[in-house]
Amino acid sequence: MAKGEGSEQYSNANLLQNKPLNEDDVKLATKSDRGGRLSVCNKICYAIGGAPYQITGCALGFFLQIYLLDVAQLDPFYASIILFVGRAWDAVTDPTVGFLVSRSCWTRFGRMMPWILLSTPFAVASYFLIWYVPSFDQGKVIWYLVFYCLFQTLQTCFHVPYSSLTMFISSEQKERDSATAYRMTVEVLGSVLGTAIQGQIVGGANVPCIPSALDLGVNATVFLPEVNVTKEYVSLDELVCHHHLPRKKSYMVAAGVIGIVYIVCAFIVFFGVRERPDPTTLQVKKPISFFQGLRLVMGHGPYAKLVMGFLFTSLAFMLLEGNFALFCTYTLGFRNDFQNILLAIMISATLTIPFWQWFLTKFGKKTAVYFGISWVIPFMILIVLIESNLIVTYVVSVAAGISVAAAFLLPWSMLPDVIDDFKICNPQSQGHEAIFYSFYVFFTKFASGVSLGISTLSLDFAGYLTRGCSQPDAVNLTLKMLVSPAPIVLIILGLIIFKLYPINEETRQKNKKILQDMRDNEHDSETNSSIV
């Protein structure tokens, strides 16, 4: 038996007995994991774990707003409360779960894997109940608020450990970057799958709209109440799509299919990925408190600049995502085609992920940020200036998908570089990967909650008509502002902040060499100790 194989078996034996790793275990783990090469199968299994977050996130991002307004028939004010509170709660749970994960003990399955496996069935159940319309009216708002927040919490228990797993599948920067590219490709594919499942199942089940005075060309004060009264007798359960599936049930069928995919992906990660103990992390003698960890990570300049830059750019894409279905349905008039337009965006993003991975490798990550994120700006301008034209809309959507791919790939590709930089600057303070990842998404999720709440509330103030065949001019103007000028301003602010981000390719290569020297020195000291 080779020496490395014996070391690996010794380390795994302690993990199987639920024993914490001591310094001897750390040395043996360091030797057994030296190199950190990942097979293509390892990378694919790891990447598949990113799909559930994007599938459910895409379905909720594109369809929850229009579902609450036109299917659950909630007042826009209450819909805005649900969207804001749900997202804000989701943001709060990220650093909390990140802190708990960082304090978790190693088990026979690792430290991250139990979180991923145990949260999955409960997350799927709560997700399904989000898309169920209860028979009562009084408690509808509470129903959606409770299950939306519950799902966000349980999904966080999956996604924070999973995203932190990037630092534990390999010690090699190149291998982590490659695994991240695999992951981003699968995540965009997950977005395509989420858009396709949700869009194609429920897209054909469009609720017959209610003609308003705007459509009839008459005085609203005289005829609108009469029109609404005649249409109130039409139950959503009686409205069927082309597949003879009731409108409400179509959302539940889509949720069931997505839930099955969620479970399958979780099991593939659990059985297909090996979580490797990080020697620098395992040598931490005393875990720091939550607020100490917060001060450490937010006090690291490159991390703060990276978070703020992607805070604004992510907010821009979230505004576009949350309002694009309504924009296509009402402003552009593509009520029967909006799900296919959304699908075109995500397919385009999927196909261009490999291009952006090649681009950032060739020209650097900061350059990729400038080109990739700013690419969408002219198409955002074009979509609100052109007349309603389906072919042009598809062309614009495909072009915009190229920028969406960059927005998917770059944040998660750059974060490991910041963590490596932190390790060099703080060699005595290690083991905070989960905190870095959780706070990274905290700010973007909180901002997205604010954006969704404000945008839905803006539609309410503009006079949004639930299930209307058309909307007032004020609503169409509001939708145009939410999918073009507002996101453009946010993107520009984000790109300005990125000018201050200090980790360029030269710094990244320098940090890589320093970390390798640190590992070599550790290996030499271990060798000398064993000789003595």
Short mmCIF file of C-alpha atoms in Angstrom, two decimals:
data_model
loop_
_atom_site.label_atom_id
_atom_site.label_comp_id
_atom_site.label_asym_id
_atom_site.label_seq_id
_atom_site.Cartn_x
_atom_site.Cartn_y
_atom_site.Cartn_z
CA MET A 1 0.00 0.00 0.00
CA ALA A 2 1.30 3.46 -0.87
CA LYS A 3 1.96 5.89 1.96
CA GLY A 4 -0.58 8.42 0.66
CA GLU A 5 -3.28 5.75 0.51
CA GLY A 6 -2.66 4.73 4.11
CA SER A 7 -2.81 8.37 5.24
CA GLU A 8 -6.08 8.90 3.43
CA GLN A 9 -7.65 5.82 5.01
CA TYR A 10 -6.46 6.89 8.48
CA SER A 11 -8.02 10.35 8.07
CA ASN A 12 -11.28 8.94 6.74
CA ALA A 13 -11.46 6.48 9.62
CA ASN A 14 -11.62 9.33 12.11
CA LEU A 15 -14.28 11.07 10.02
CA LEU A 16 -16.36 7.89 9.97
CA GLN A 17 -16.27 7.81 13.76
CA ASN A 18 -17.44 11.42 14.04
CA LYS A 19 -14.18 12.40 15.72
CA PRO A 20 -12.78 15.93 15.34
CA LEU A 21 -9.52 16.06 13.44
CA ASN A 22 -6.40 16.74 15.50
CA GLU A 23 -3.03 18.02 14.32
CA ASP A 24 -1.85 14.55 13.22
CA ASP A 25 -4.99 14.16 11.15
CA VAL A 26 -4.33 17.56 9.59
CA LYS A 27 -0.84 16.50 8.53
CA LEU A 28 -2.11 13.27 7.04
CA ALA A 29 -4.96 15.06 5.25
CA THR A 30 -2.47 17.54 3.85
CA LYS A 31 -0.35 14.76 2.38
CA SER A 32 -3.26 12.78 0.98
CA ASP A 33 -4.87 15.77 -0.67
CA ARG A 34 -1.74 17.31 -2.10
CA GLY A 35 -2.35 18.09 -5.74
CA GLY A 36 -6.12 18.32 -5.43
CA ARG A 37 -6.81 17.14 -8.96
CA LEU A 38 -10.48 16.69 -9.85
CA SER A 39 -11.83 14.35 -12.50
CA VAL A 40 -14.44 15.49 -15.00
CA CYS A 41 -16.95 13.27 -13.21
CA ASN A 42 -16.17 14.99 -9.89
CA LYS A 43 -16.67 18.41 -11.45
CA ILE A 44 -19.96 17.43 -13.10
CA CYS A 45 -21.36 15.92 -9.89
CA TYR A 46 -20.33 19.04 -7.98
CA ALA A 47 -21.76 21.33 -10.65
CA ILE A 48 -25.16 19.60 -10.62
CA GLY A 49 -25.65 20.79 -7.05
CA GLY A 50 -25.98 24.35 -8.30
CA ALA A 51 -29.07 23.54 -10.38
CA PRO A 52 -31.74 23.47 -7.60
CA TYR A 53 -30.95 27.01 -6.47
CA GLN A 54 -31.20 28.38 -10.01
CA ILE A 55 -34.22 26.30 -11.06
CA THR A 56 -36.32 27.44 -8.12
CA GLY A 57 -34.85 30.94 -8.15
CA CYS A 58 -35.63 31.41 -11.82
CA ALA A 59 -39.18 30.10 -11.44
CA LEU A 60 -39.79 32.39 -8.48
CA GLY A 61 -37.99 35.36 -10.03
CA PHE A 62 -39.81 35.29 -13.35
CA PHE A 63 -43.22 33.98 -12.31
CA LEU A 64 -43.97 34.62 -8.61
CA GLN A 65 -44.93 38.25 -9.08
CA ILE A 66 -47.36 37.56 -11.91
CA TYR A 67 -48.64 34.47 -10.02
CA LEU A 68 -49.45 36.47 -6.88
CA LEU A 69 -51.13 39.22 -8.88
CA ASP A 70 -53.08 37.29 -11.52
CA VAL A 71 -53.57 33.77 -10.09
CA ALA A 72 -53.65 34.16 -6.31
CA GLN A 73 -55.30 37.53 -7.04
CA LEU A 74 -53.62 39.40 -4.21
CA ASP A 75 -53.67 43.15 -4.03
CA PRO A 76 -50.38 44.54 -5.44
CA PHE A 77 -49.66 46.14 -2.06
CA TYR A 78 -49.78 42.78 -0.27
CA ALA A 79 -47.85 41.10 -3.09
CA SER A 80 -45.10 43.68 -2.64
CA ILE A 81 -44.98 42.94 1.09
CA ILE A 82 -44.60 39.19 0.44
CA LEU A 83 -41.84 39.73 -2.13
CA PHE A 84 -39.93 42.19 0.03
CA VAL A 85 -40.23 40.39 3.37
CA GLY A 86 -39.44 37.02 1.76
CA ARG A 87 -36.29 38.31 0.12
CA ALA A 88 -35.24 40.32 3.19
CA TRP A 89 -35.73 37.25 5.38
CA ASP A 90 -33.74 35.20 2.91
CA ALA A 91 -30.93 37.73 3.15
CA VAL A 92 -30.90 37.58 6.95
CA THR A 93 -30.72 33.78 6.98
CA ASP A 94 -27.61 33.68 4.79
CA PRO A 95 -25.06 35.02 7.31
CA THR A 96 -26.84 33.15 10.11
CA VAL A 97 -26.60 29.81 8.32
CA GLY A 98 -23.07 30.66 7.21
CA PHE A 99 -22.07 31.21 10.83
CA LEU A 100 -23.71 27.94 11.93
CA VAL A 101 -22.06 26.02 9.11
CA SER A 102 -18.65 27.44 10.02
CA ARG A 103 -19.19 26.19 13.59
CA SER A 104 -20.34 22.72 12.50
CA CYS A 105 -18.27 19.68 13.41
CA TRP A 106 -16.93 17.20 10.91
CA THR A 107 -19.01 14.07 10.48
CA ARG A 108 -18.50 10.89 8.52
CA PHE A 109 -19.92 12.74 5.51
CA GLY A 110 -17.96 15.96 5.99
CA ARG A 111 -19.12 19.29 7.37
CA MET A 112 -21.18 20.66 4.47
CA MET A 113 -22.87 17.50 3.20
CA PRO A 114 -25.27 16.90 6.14
CA TRP A 115 -26.71 20.39 5.67
CA ILE A 116 -27.28 19.73 1.97
CA LEU A 117 -28.95 16.37 2.47
CA LEU A 118 -31.16 17.11 5.50
CA SER A 119 -32.56 20.41 4.22
CA THR A 120 -33.66 19.03 0.84
CA PRO A 121 -37.00 17.27 1.61
CA PHE A 122 -38.29 20.13 3.74
CA ALA A 123 -37.27 22.71 1.13
CA VAL A 124 -39.13 20.79 -1.60
CA ALA A 125 -42.31 20.56 0.53
CA SER A 126 -42.34 24.28 1.33
CA TYR A 127 -41.62 25.17 -2.32
CA PHE A 128 -44.64 23.16 -3.45
CA LEU A 129 -46.92 24.96 -0.97
CA ILE A 130 -45.85 28.36 -2.34
CA TRP A 131 -47.62 27.46 -5.59
CA TYR A 132 -50.79 26.19 -3.93
CA VAL A 133 -53.79 28.56 -3.82
CA PRO A 134 -55.62 27.98 -0.50
CA SER A 135 -59.42 27.91 -0.46
CA PHE A 136 -59.67 30.66 2.16
CA ASP A 137 -59.22 34.37 1.40
CA GLN A 138 -58.54 35.94 4.79
CA GLY A 139 -55.21 34.23 5.47
CA LYS A 140 -53.78 34.13 1.95
CA VAL A 141 -51.15 36.76 2.63
CA ILE A 142 -49.95 34.93 5.76
CA TRP A 143 -49.93 31.61 3.87
CA TYR A 144 -47.64 32.86 1.09
CA LEU A 145 -45.47 34.85 3.48
CA VAL A 146 -44.88 31.88 5.80
CA PHE A 147 -44.08 29.33 3.11
CA TYR A 148 -42.02 31.75 1.04
CA CYS A 149 -39.86 32.61 4.06
CA LEU A 150 -39.67 28.96 5.12
CA PHE A 151 -38.51 27.89 1.68
CA GLN A 152 -35.91 30.64 1.54
CA THR A 153 -34.53 29.51 4.91
CA LEU A 154 -34.34 25.84 3.92
CA GLN A 155 -32.85 26.65 0.54
CA THR A 156 -30.19 28.73 2.31
CA CYS A 157 -29.36 25.66 4.42
CA PHE A 158 -28.64 23.93 1.10
CA HIS A 159 -26.96 26.67 -0.89
CA VAL A 160 -24.57 28.24 1.63
CA PRO A 161 -22.86 24.90 2.44
CA TYR A 162 -22.91 23.97 -1.23
CA SER A 163 -21.30 27.22 -2.39
CA SER A 164 -18.74 27.00 0.44
CA LEU A 165 -17.91 23.49 -0.79
CA THR A 166 -15.90 25.15 -3.58
CA MET A 167 -13.05 25.65 -1.12
CA PHE A 168 -13.16 22.02 0.06
CA ILE A 169 -13.19 20.03 -3.17
CA SER A 170 -9.61 21.01 -4.06
CA SER A 171 -6.75 23.14 -2.77
CA GLU A 172 -5.71 24.06 -6.31
CA GLN A 173 -6.87 27.45 -7.61
CA LYS A 174 -6.99 26.21 -11.19
CA GLU A 175 -9.14 23.20 -10.24
CA ARG A 176 -11.54 25.40 -8.25
CA ASP A 177 -11.87 27.82 -11.19
CA SER A 178 -12.56 24.92 -13.53
CA ALA A 179 -15.14 23.43 -11.15
CA THR A 180 -16.75 26.87 -10.84
CA ALA A 181 -17.05 27.10 -14.62
CA TYR A 182 -18.73 23.68 -14.68
CA ARG A 183 -21.02 24.83 -11.89
CA MET A 184 -21.98 28.07 -13.62
CA THR A 185 -22.76 26.19 -16.83
CA VAL A 186 -25.06 23.84 -14.95
CA GLU A 187 -26.62 26.74 -13.03
CA VAL A 188 -27.49 28.52 -16.25
CA LEU A 189 -28.82 25.21 -17.58
CA GLY A 190 -30.82 25.06 -14.36
CA SER A 191 -32.23 28.48 -15.13
CA VAL A 192 -33.17 27.25 -18.59
CA LEU A 193 -34.78 24.19 -17.06
CA GLY A 194 -36.65 26.26 -14.48
CA THR A 195 -37.87 28.66 -17.14
CA ALA A 196 -38.85 25.79 -19.45
CA ILE A 197 -40.68 23.74 -16.81
CA GLN A 198 -42.49 26.66 -15.25
CA GLY A 199 -43.04 28.54 -18.48
CA GLN A 200 -44.18 25.72 -20.70
CA ILE A 201 -46.49 24.12 -18.12
CA VAL A 202 -48.16 27.29 -16.91
CA GLY A 203 -47.51 29.51 -19.93
CA GLY A 204 -50.27 27.87 -21.94
CA ALA A 205 -52.68 28.29 -19.05
CA ASN A 206 -53.08 32.03 -19.45
CA VAL A 207 -56.07 33.34 -17.54
CA PRO A 208 -58.57 35.03 -19.86
CA CYS A 209 -58.10 38.69 -19.18
CA ILE A 210 -60.81 41.00 -17.90
CA PRO A 211 -61.63 43.82 -20.35
CA SER A 212 -61.47 47.19 -18.68
CA ALA A 213 -62.70 50.60 -19.69
CA LEU A 214 -59.33 51.09 -21.42
CA ASP A 215 -60.12 48.20 -23.75
CA LEU A 216 -63.75 49.15 -24.30
CA GLY A 217 -62.97 52.82 -24.85
CA VAL A 218 -65.66 53.99 -22.44
CA ASN A 219 -65.99 55.88 -19.21
CA ALA A 220 -64.51 53.75 -16.43
CA THR A 221 -66.75 55.15 -13.72
CA VAL A 222 -69.85 53.94 -15.53
CA PHE A 223 -68.90 50.60 -17.07
CA LEU A 224 -65.85 49.20 -15.24
CA PRO A 225 -67.74 47.91 -12.16
CA GLU A 226 -70.25 46.14 -14.41
CA VAL A 227 -67.48 44.49 -16.41
CA ASN A 228 -65.71 43.28 -13.29
CA VAL A 229 -68.91 41.88 -11.79
CA THR A 230 -69.66 39.79 -14.86
CA LYS A 231 -66.16 38.34 -14.87
CA GLU A 232 -65.97 37.53 -11.14
CA TYR A 233 -68.07 34.42 -11.73
CA VAL A 234 -65.26 32.88 -13.76
CA SER A 235 -63.31 30.65 -11.37
CA LEU A 236 -59.64 30.02 -11.87
CA ASP A 237 -60.39 26.33 -11.47
CA GLU A 238 -62.59 26.55 -14.54
CA LEU A 239 -59.90 28.18 -16.64
CA VAL A 240 -57.88 25.55 -18.50
CA CYS A 241 -54.88 25.67 -20.74
CA HIS A 242 -54.35 23.94 -24.05
CA HIS A 243 -53.49 20.71 -22.24
CA HIS A 244 -56.81 20.72 -20.36
CA LEU A 245 -54.98 21.37 -17.10
CA PRO A 246 -56.69 23.76 -14.64
CA ARG A 247 -54.85 27.03 -14.15
CA LYS A 248 -54.16 26.54 -10.45
CA LYS A 249 -53.10 22.91 -10.87
CA SER A 250 -50.66 23.79 -13.63
CA TYR A 251 -48.56 25.72 -11.10
CA MET A 252 -48.64 22.77 -8.69
CA VAL A 253 -47.63 20.33 -11.43
CA ALA A 254 -44.69 22.56 -12.33
CA ALA A 255 -43.71 22.79 -8.65
CA GLY A 256 -43.87 18.99 -8.33
CA VAL A 257 -41.59 18.46 -11.34
CA ILE A 258 -39.10 21.03 -10.05
CA GLY A 259 -39.20 19.39 -6.61
CA ILE A 260 -38.24 16.01 -8.08
CA VAL A 261 -35.32 17.59 -9.96
CA TYR A 262 -34.23 19.31 -6.72
CA ILE A 263 -34.08 15.98 -4.85
CA VAL A 264 -32.21 14.17 -7.64
CA CYS A 265 -29.56 16.92 -7.82
CA ALA A 266 -29.04 16.86 -4.04
CA PHE A 267 -28.43 13.11 -4.07
CA ILE A 268 -25.97 13.37 -6.97
CA VAL A 269 -23.89 15.91 -5.03
CA PHE A 270 -24.04 13.87 -1.84
CA PHE A 271 -22.89 10.64 -3.46
CA GLY A 272 -20.70 12.06 -6.22
CA VAL A 273 -18.55 14.68 -4.43
CA ARG A 274 -15.86 14.14 -1.84
CA GLU A 275 -15.51 16.91 0.71
CA ARG A 276 -11.81 17.24 1.52
CA PRO A 277 -10.72 18.66 4.89
CA ASP A 278 -8.79 21.92 4.51
CA PRO A 279 -5.66 21.69 6.69
CA THR A 280 -5.44 25.46 7.25
CA THR A 281 -9.06 25.50 8.35
CA LEU A 282 -8.80 22.48 10.61
CA GLN A 283 -5.90 23.94 12.58
CA VAL A 284 -8.07 26.69 14.08
CA LYS A 285 -7.92 26.23 17.83
CA LYS A 286 -10.81 28.43 18.96
CA PRO A 287 -13.72 29.45 16.69
CA ILE A 288 -14.39 33.14 16.54
CA SER A 289 -17.75 34.72 17.28
CA PHE A 290 -20.24 35.75 14.62
CA PHE A 291 -19.51 39.47 14.93
CA GLN A 292 -15.77 38.92 14.97
CA GLY A 293 -16.14 36.99 11.72
CA LEU A 294 -18.28 39.77 10.27
CA ARG A 295 -15.70 42.40 11.13
CA LEU A 296 -12.93 40.29 9.64
CA VAL A 297 -14.56 39.62 6.29
CA MET A 298 -16.11 43.07 5.83
CA GLY A 299 -12.87 44.69 6.95
CA HIS A 300 -11.04 43.02 4.08
CA GLY A 301 -10.91 45.70 1.37
CA PRO A 302 -11.03 43.52 -1.78
CA TYR A 303 -14.01 41.59 -0.41
CA ALA A 304 -15.95 44.77 0.42
CA LYS A 305 -15.33 46.21 -3.06
CA LEU A 306 -16.27 42.94 -4.78
CA VAL A 307 -19.51 42.69 -2.78
CA MET A 308 -20.49 46.30 -3.48
CA GLY A 309 -19.72 46.02 -7.19
CA PHE A 310 -21.83 42.92 -7.66
CA LEU A 311 -24.50 44.32 -5.34
CA PHE A 312 -25.37 46.95 -7.94
CA THR A 313 -24.94 44.78 -11.03
CA SER A 314 -26.93 41.90 -9.51
CA LEU A 315 -29.66 44.31 -8.50
CA ALA A 316 -29.89 45.49 -12.10
CA PHE A 317 -30.40 41.98 -13.44
CA MET A 318 -32.88 41.17 -10.66
CA LEU A 319 -34.98 44.20 -11.56
CA LEU A 320 -34.99 43.02 -15.16
CA GLU A 321 -35.81 39.44 -14.16
CA GLY A 322 -38.63 40.34 -11.76
CA ASN A 323 -40.47 42.61 -14.17
CA PHE A 324 -39.71 41.16 -17.60
CA ALA A 325 -42.71 38.79 -17.69
CA LEU A 326 -45.09 41.67 -17.00
CA PHE A 327 -43.22 43.89 -19.47
CA CYS A 328 -43.56 41.30 -22.25
CA THR A 329 -47.19 40.57 -21.38
CA TYR A 330 -48.54 44.10 -21.17
CA THR A 331 -46.11 46.69 -22.56
CA LEU A 332 -45.01 44.65 -25.58
CA GLY A 333 -48.31 42.77 -25.84
CA PHE A 334 -46.80 39.27 -26.07
CA ARG A 335 -49.17 37.59 -23.63
CA ASN A 336 -48.83 34.16 -25.29
CA ASP A 337 -45.10 34.34 -26.02
CA PHE A 338 -43.42 35.74 -22.91
CA GLN A 339 -42.38 32.32 -21.58
CA ASN A 340 -40.60 31.55 -24.86
CA ILE A 341 -38.84 34.92 -24.79
CA LEU A 342 -37.56 34.19 -21.29
CA LEU A 343 -36.39 30.78 -22.47
CA ALA A 344 -34.47 32.37 -25.35
CA ILE A 345 -32.56 34.55 -22.85
CA MET A 346 -31.55 31.60 -20.70
CA ILE A 347 -30.56 29.34 -23.63
CA SER A 348 -28.36 32.13 -24.97
CA ALA A 349 -26.76 32.50 -21.52
CA THR A 350 -26.09 28.77 -21.30
CA LEU A 351 -24.37 28.62 -24.67
CA THR A 352 -22.07 31.57 -23.90
CA ILE A 353 -20.80 30.45 -20.46
CA PRO A 354 -17.83 28.58 -22.06
CA PHE A 355 -16.98 31.72 -24.02
CA TRP A 356 -16.79 33.84 -20.88
CA GLN A 357 -14.70 31.16 -19.12
CA TRP A 358 -12.24 31.31 -22.03
CA PHE A 359 -12.37 35.13 -22.03
CA LEU A 360 -11.56 35.51 -18.33
CA THR A 361 -8.72 33.00 -18.66
CA LYS A 362 -7.29 34.87 -21.66
CA PHE A 363 -7.83 38.50 -20.65
CA GLY A 364 -8.45 38.43 -16.90
CA LYS A 365 -11.51 38.54 -14.69
CA LYS A 366 -11.75 42.32 -14.29
CA THR A 367 -11.69 42.79 -18.05
CA ALA A 368 -14.40 40.15 -18.38
CA VAL A 369 -16.53 42.08 -15.88
CA TYR A 370 -16.34 45.30 -17.90
CA PHE A 371 -17.12 43.67 -21.23
CA GLY A 372 -19.61 41.09 -19.99
CA ILE A 373 -21.79 43.23 -17.74
CA SER A 374 -21.84 46.34 -19.97
CA TRP A 375 -22.76 44.30 -23.07
CA VAL A 376 -26.45 44.32 -22.06
CA ILE A 377 -26.81 48.12 -21.85
CA PRO A 378 -27.50 48.91 -25.56
CA PHE A 379 -30.06 46.10 -25.72
CA MET A 380 -31.84 47.39 -22.60
CA ILE A 381 -32.14 50.74 -24.37
CA LEU A 382 -33.29 49.15 -27.62
CA ILE A 383 -36.05 47.03 -26.04
CA VAL A 384 -37.93 50.10 -24.77
CA LEU A 385 -37.39 52.24 -27.88
CA ILE A 386 -38.56 49.85 -30.59
CA GLU A 387 -42.15 49.27 -31.52
CA SER A 388 -43.69 45.99 -30.40
CA ASN A 389 -42.03 43.49 -32.75
CA LEU A 390 -41.70 39.83 -31.81
CA ILE A 391 -38.68 39.07 -34.01
CA VAL A 392 -36.72 42.06 -32.75
CA THR A 393 -37.64 41.12 -29.18
CA TYR A 394 -36.19 37.63 -29.67
CA VAL A 395 -32.99 39.09 -31.17
CA VAL A 396 -32.62 41.48 -28.23
CA SER A 397 -33.31 38.68 -25.75
CA VAL A 398 -30.63 36.42 -27.25
CA ALA A 399 -28.11 39.27 -27.17
CA ALA A 400 -29.01 40.10 -23.56
CA GLY A 401 -28.50 36.45 -22.60
CA ILE A 402 -24.80 36.84 -23.39
CA SER A 403 -24.52 39.39 -20.60
CA VAL A 404 -26.61 37.26 -18.25
CA ALA A 405 -24.00 34.49 -18.65
CA ALA A 406 -21.25 36.84 -17.50
CA ALA A 407 -23.37 37.92 -14.54
CA PHE A 408 -23.76 34.26 -13.57
CA LEU A 409 -20.12 33.24 -13.91
CA LEU A 410 -17.98 36.14 -12.76
CA PRO A 411 -19.11 36.75 -9.14
CA TRP A 412 -18.55 33.14 -8.10
CA SER A 413 -15.34 32.89 -10.09
CA MET A 414 -13.82 35.93 -8.37
CA LEU A 415 -14.80 35.13 -4.77
CA PRO A 416 -12.23 32.32 -4.25
CA ASP A 417 -9.50 34.83 -5.24
CA VAL A 418 -10.66 37.15 -2.46
CA ILE A 419 -10.67 34.31 0.08
CA ASP A 420 -7.13 33.34 -0.95
CA ASP A 421 -6.07 36.97 -0.51
CA PHE A 422 -7.66 37.00 2.95
CA LYS A 423 -5.77 33.85 3.93
CA ILE A 424 -2.48 35.51 2.99
CA CYS A 425 -3.30 38.71 4.89
CA ASN A 426 -4.66 36.80 7.92
CA PRO A 427 -2.67 33.56 8.21
CA GLN A 428 -3.74 33.04 11.82
CA SER A 429 -7.44 33.50 11.11
CA GLN A 430 -8.76 30.72 8.88
CA GLY A 431 -11.92 28.66 8.45
CA HIS A 432 -14.30 31.46 7.46
CA GLU A 433 -15.23 30.31 3.96
CA ALA A 434 -18.92 29.85 4.80
CA ILE A 435 -19.07 33.35 6.29
CA PHE A 436 -17.52 34.83 3.15
CA TYR A 437 -19.99 33.06 0.89
CA SER A 438 -23.04 33.77 3.06
CA PHE A 439 -22.41 37.50 3.39
CA TYR A 440 -21.66 37.61 -0.32
CA VAL A 441 -25.26 36.68 -1.10
CA PHE A 442 -26.72 38.51 1.91
CA PHE A 443 -26.39 41.96 0.36
CA THR A 444 -27.61 40.96 -3.09
CA LYS A 445 -30.63 39.13 -1.69
CA PHE A 446 -31.57 41.99 0.61
CA ALA A 447 -31.23 44.45 -2.24
CA SER A 448 -33.31 42.21 -4.51
CA GLY A 449 -36.03 42.11 -1.86
CA VAL A 450 -36.05 45.88 -1.76
CA SER A 451 -36.13 46.07 -5.56
CA LEU A 452 -38.99 43.56 -5.94
CA GLY A 453 -40.99 45.19 -3.19
CA ILE A 454 -40.51 48.68 -4.58
CA SER A 455 -41.22 47.62 -8.16
CA THR A 456 -44.47 45.85 -7.23
CA LEU A 457 -45.49 48.78 -5.06
CA SER A 458 -44.69 51.13 -7.95
CA LEU A 459 -47.06 49.16 -10.17
CA ASP A 460 -49.75 49.49 -7.51
CA PHE A 461 -49.31 53.27 -7.39
CA ALA A 462 -49.36 53.39 -11.19
CA GLY A 463 -52.78 51.70 -11.20
CA TYR A 464 -52.01 48.07 -12.07
CA LEU A 465 -55.19 46.16 -13.06
CA THR A 466 -55.22 42.54 -11.88
CA ARG A 467 -55.86 40.22 -14.87
CA GLY A 468 -56.47 43.21 -17.10
CA CYS A 469 -56.24 42.73 -20.86
CA SER A 470 -54.17 45.89 -20.94
CA GLN A 471 -52.74 48.33 -18.44
CA PRO A 472 -52.88 52.11 -18.07
CA ASP A 473 -50.13 54.16 -19.69
CA ALA A 474 -48.67 54.87 -16.25
CA VAL A 475 -48.16 51.13 -15.64
CA ASN A 476 -46.50 50.63 -19.03
CA LEU A 477 -44.21 53.59 -18.36
CA THR A 478 -43.32 52.16 -14.94
CA LEU A 479 -42.49 48.78 -16.47
CA LYS A 480 -40.25 50.46 -19.05
CA MET A 481 -38.40 52.28 -16.28
CA LEU A 482 -37.96 49.05 -14.31
CA VAL A 483 -36.44 47.05 -17.21
CA SER A 484 -34.24 49.72 -18.78
CA PRO A 485 -33.21 53.06 -17.17
CA ALA A 486 -33.07 51.80 -13.57
CA PRO A 487 -30.95 48.70 -14.35
CA ILE A 488 -28.62 50.72 -16.58
CA VAL A 489 -27.89 53.22 -13.80
CA LEU A 490 -27.20 50.36 -11.36
CA ILE A 491 -24.84 48.63 -13.82
CA ILE A 492 -22.86 51.83 -14.34
CA LEU A 493 -22.51 52.32 -10.56
CA GLY A 494 -21.32 48.73 -10.18
CA LEU A 495 -18.71 49.08 -12.92
CA ILE A 496 -17.39 52.27 -11.32
CA ILE A 497 -16.87 50.40 -8.04
CA PHE A 498 -15.05 47.62 -9.89
CA LYS A 499 -12.41 50.14 -10.92
CA LEU A 500 -11.37 50.13 -7.25
CA TYR A 501 -11.20 46.32 -6.98
CA PRO A 502 -7.48 45.59 -6.44
CA ILE A 503 -7.12 41.90 -7.42
CA ASN A 504 -6.05 41.84 -11.05
CA GLU A 505 -4.34 38.97 -12.87
CA GLU A 506 -0.88 39.99 -11.63
CA THR A 507 -2.06 40.03 -8.01
CA ARG A 508 -3.89 36.74 -8.46
CA GLN A 509 -0.78 34.96 -9.77
CA LYS A 510 1.31 36.46 -6.99
CA ASN A 511 -1.16 35.21 -4.35
CA LYS A 512 -1.18 31.78 -5.95
CA LYS A 513 2.61 31.56 -5.61
CA ILE A 514 2.51 32.72 -1.97
CA LEU A 515 -0.11 30.13 -1.06
CA GLN A 516 1.90 27.39 -2.77
CA ASP A 517 5.00 28.44 -0.82
CA MET A 518 2.98 28.33 2.40
CA ARG A 519 1.84 24.78 1.60
CA ASP A 520 5.40 23.73 0.71
CA ASN A 521 6.73 25.19 3.97
CA GLU A 522 4.04 23.37 5.89
CA HIS A 523 4.98 20.15 4.12
CA ASP A 524 8.68 20.68 4.90
CA SER A 525 7.96 21.32 8.58
CA GLU A 526 5.85 18.15 8.71
CA THR A 527 8.68 16.15 7.12
CA ASN A 528 11.24 17.51 9.60
CA SER A 529 8.94 16.74 12.51
CA SER A 530 8.47 13.16 11.35
CA ILE A 531 12.25 12.71 11.00
CA VAL A 532 12.87 14.03 14.51
#
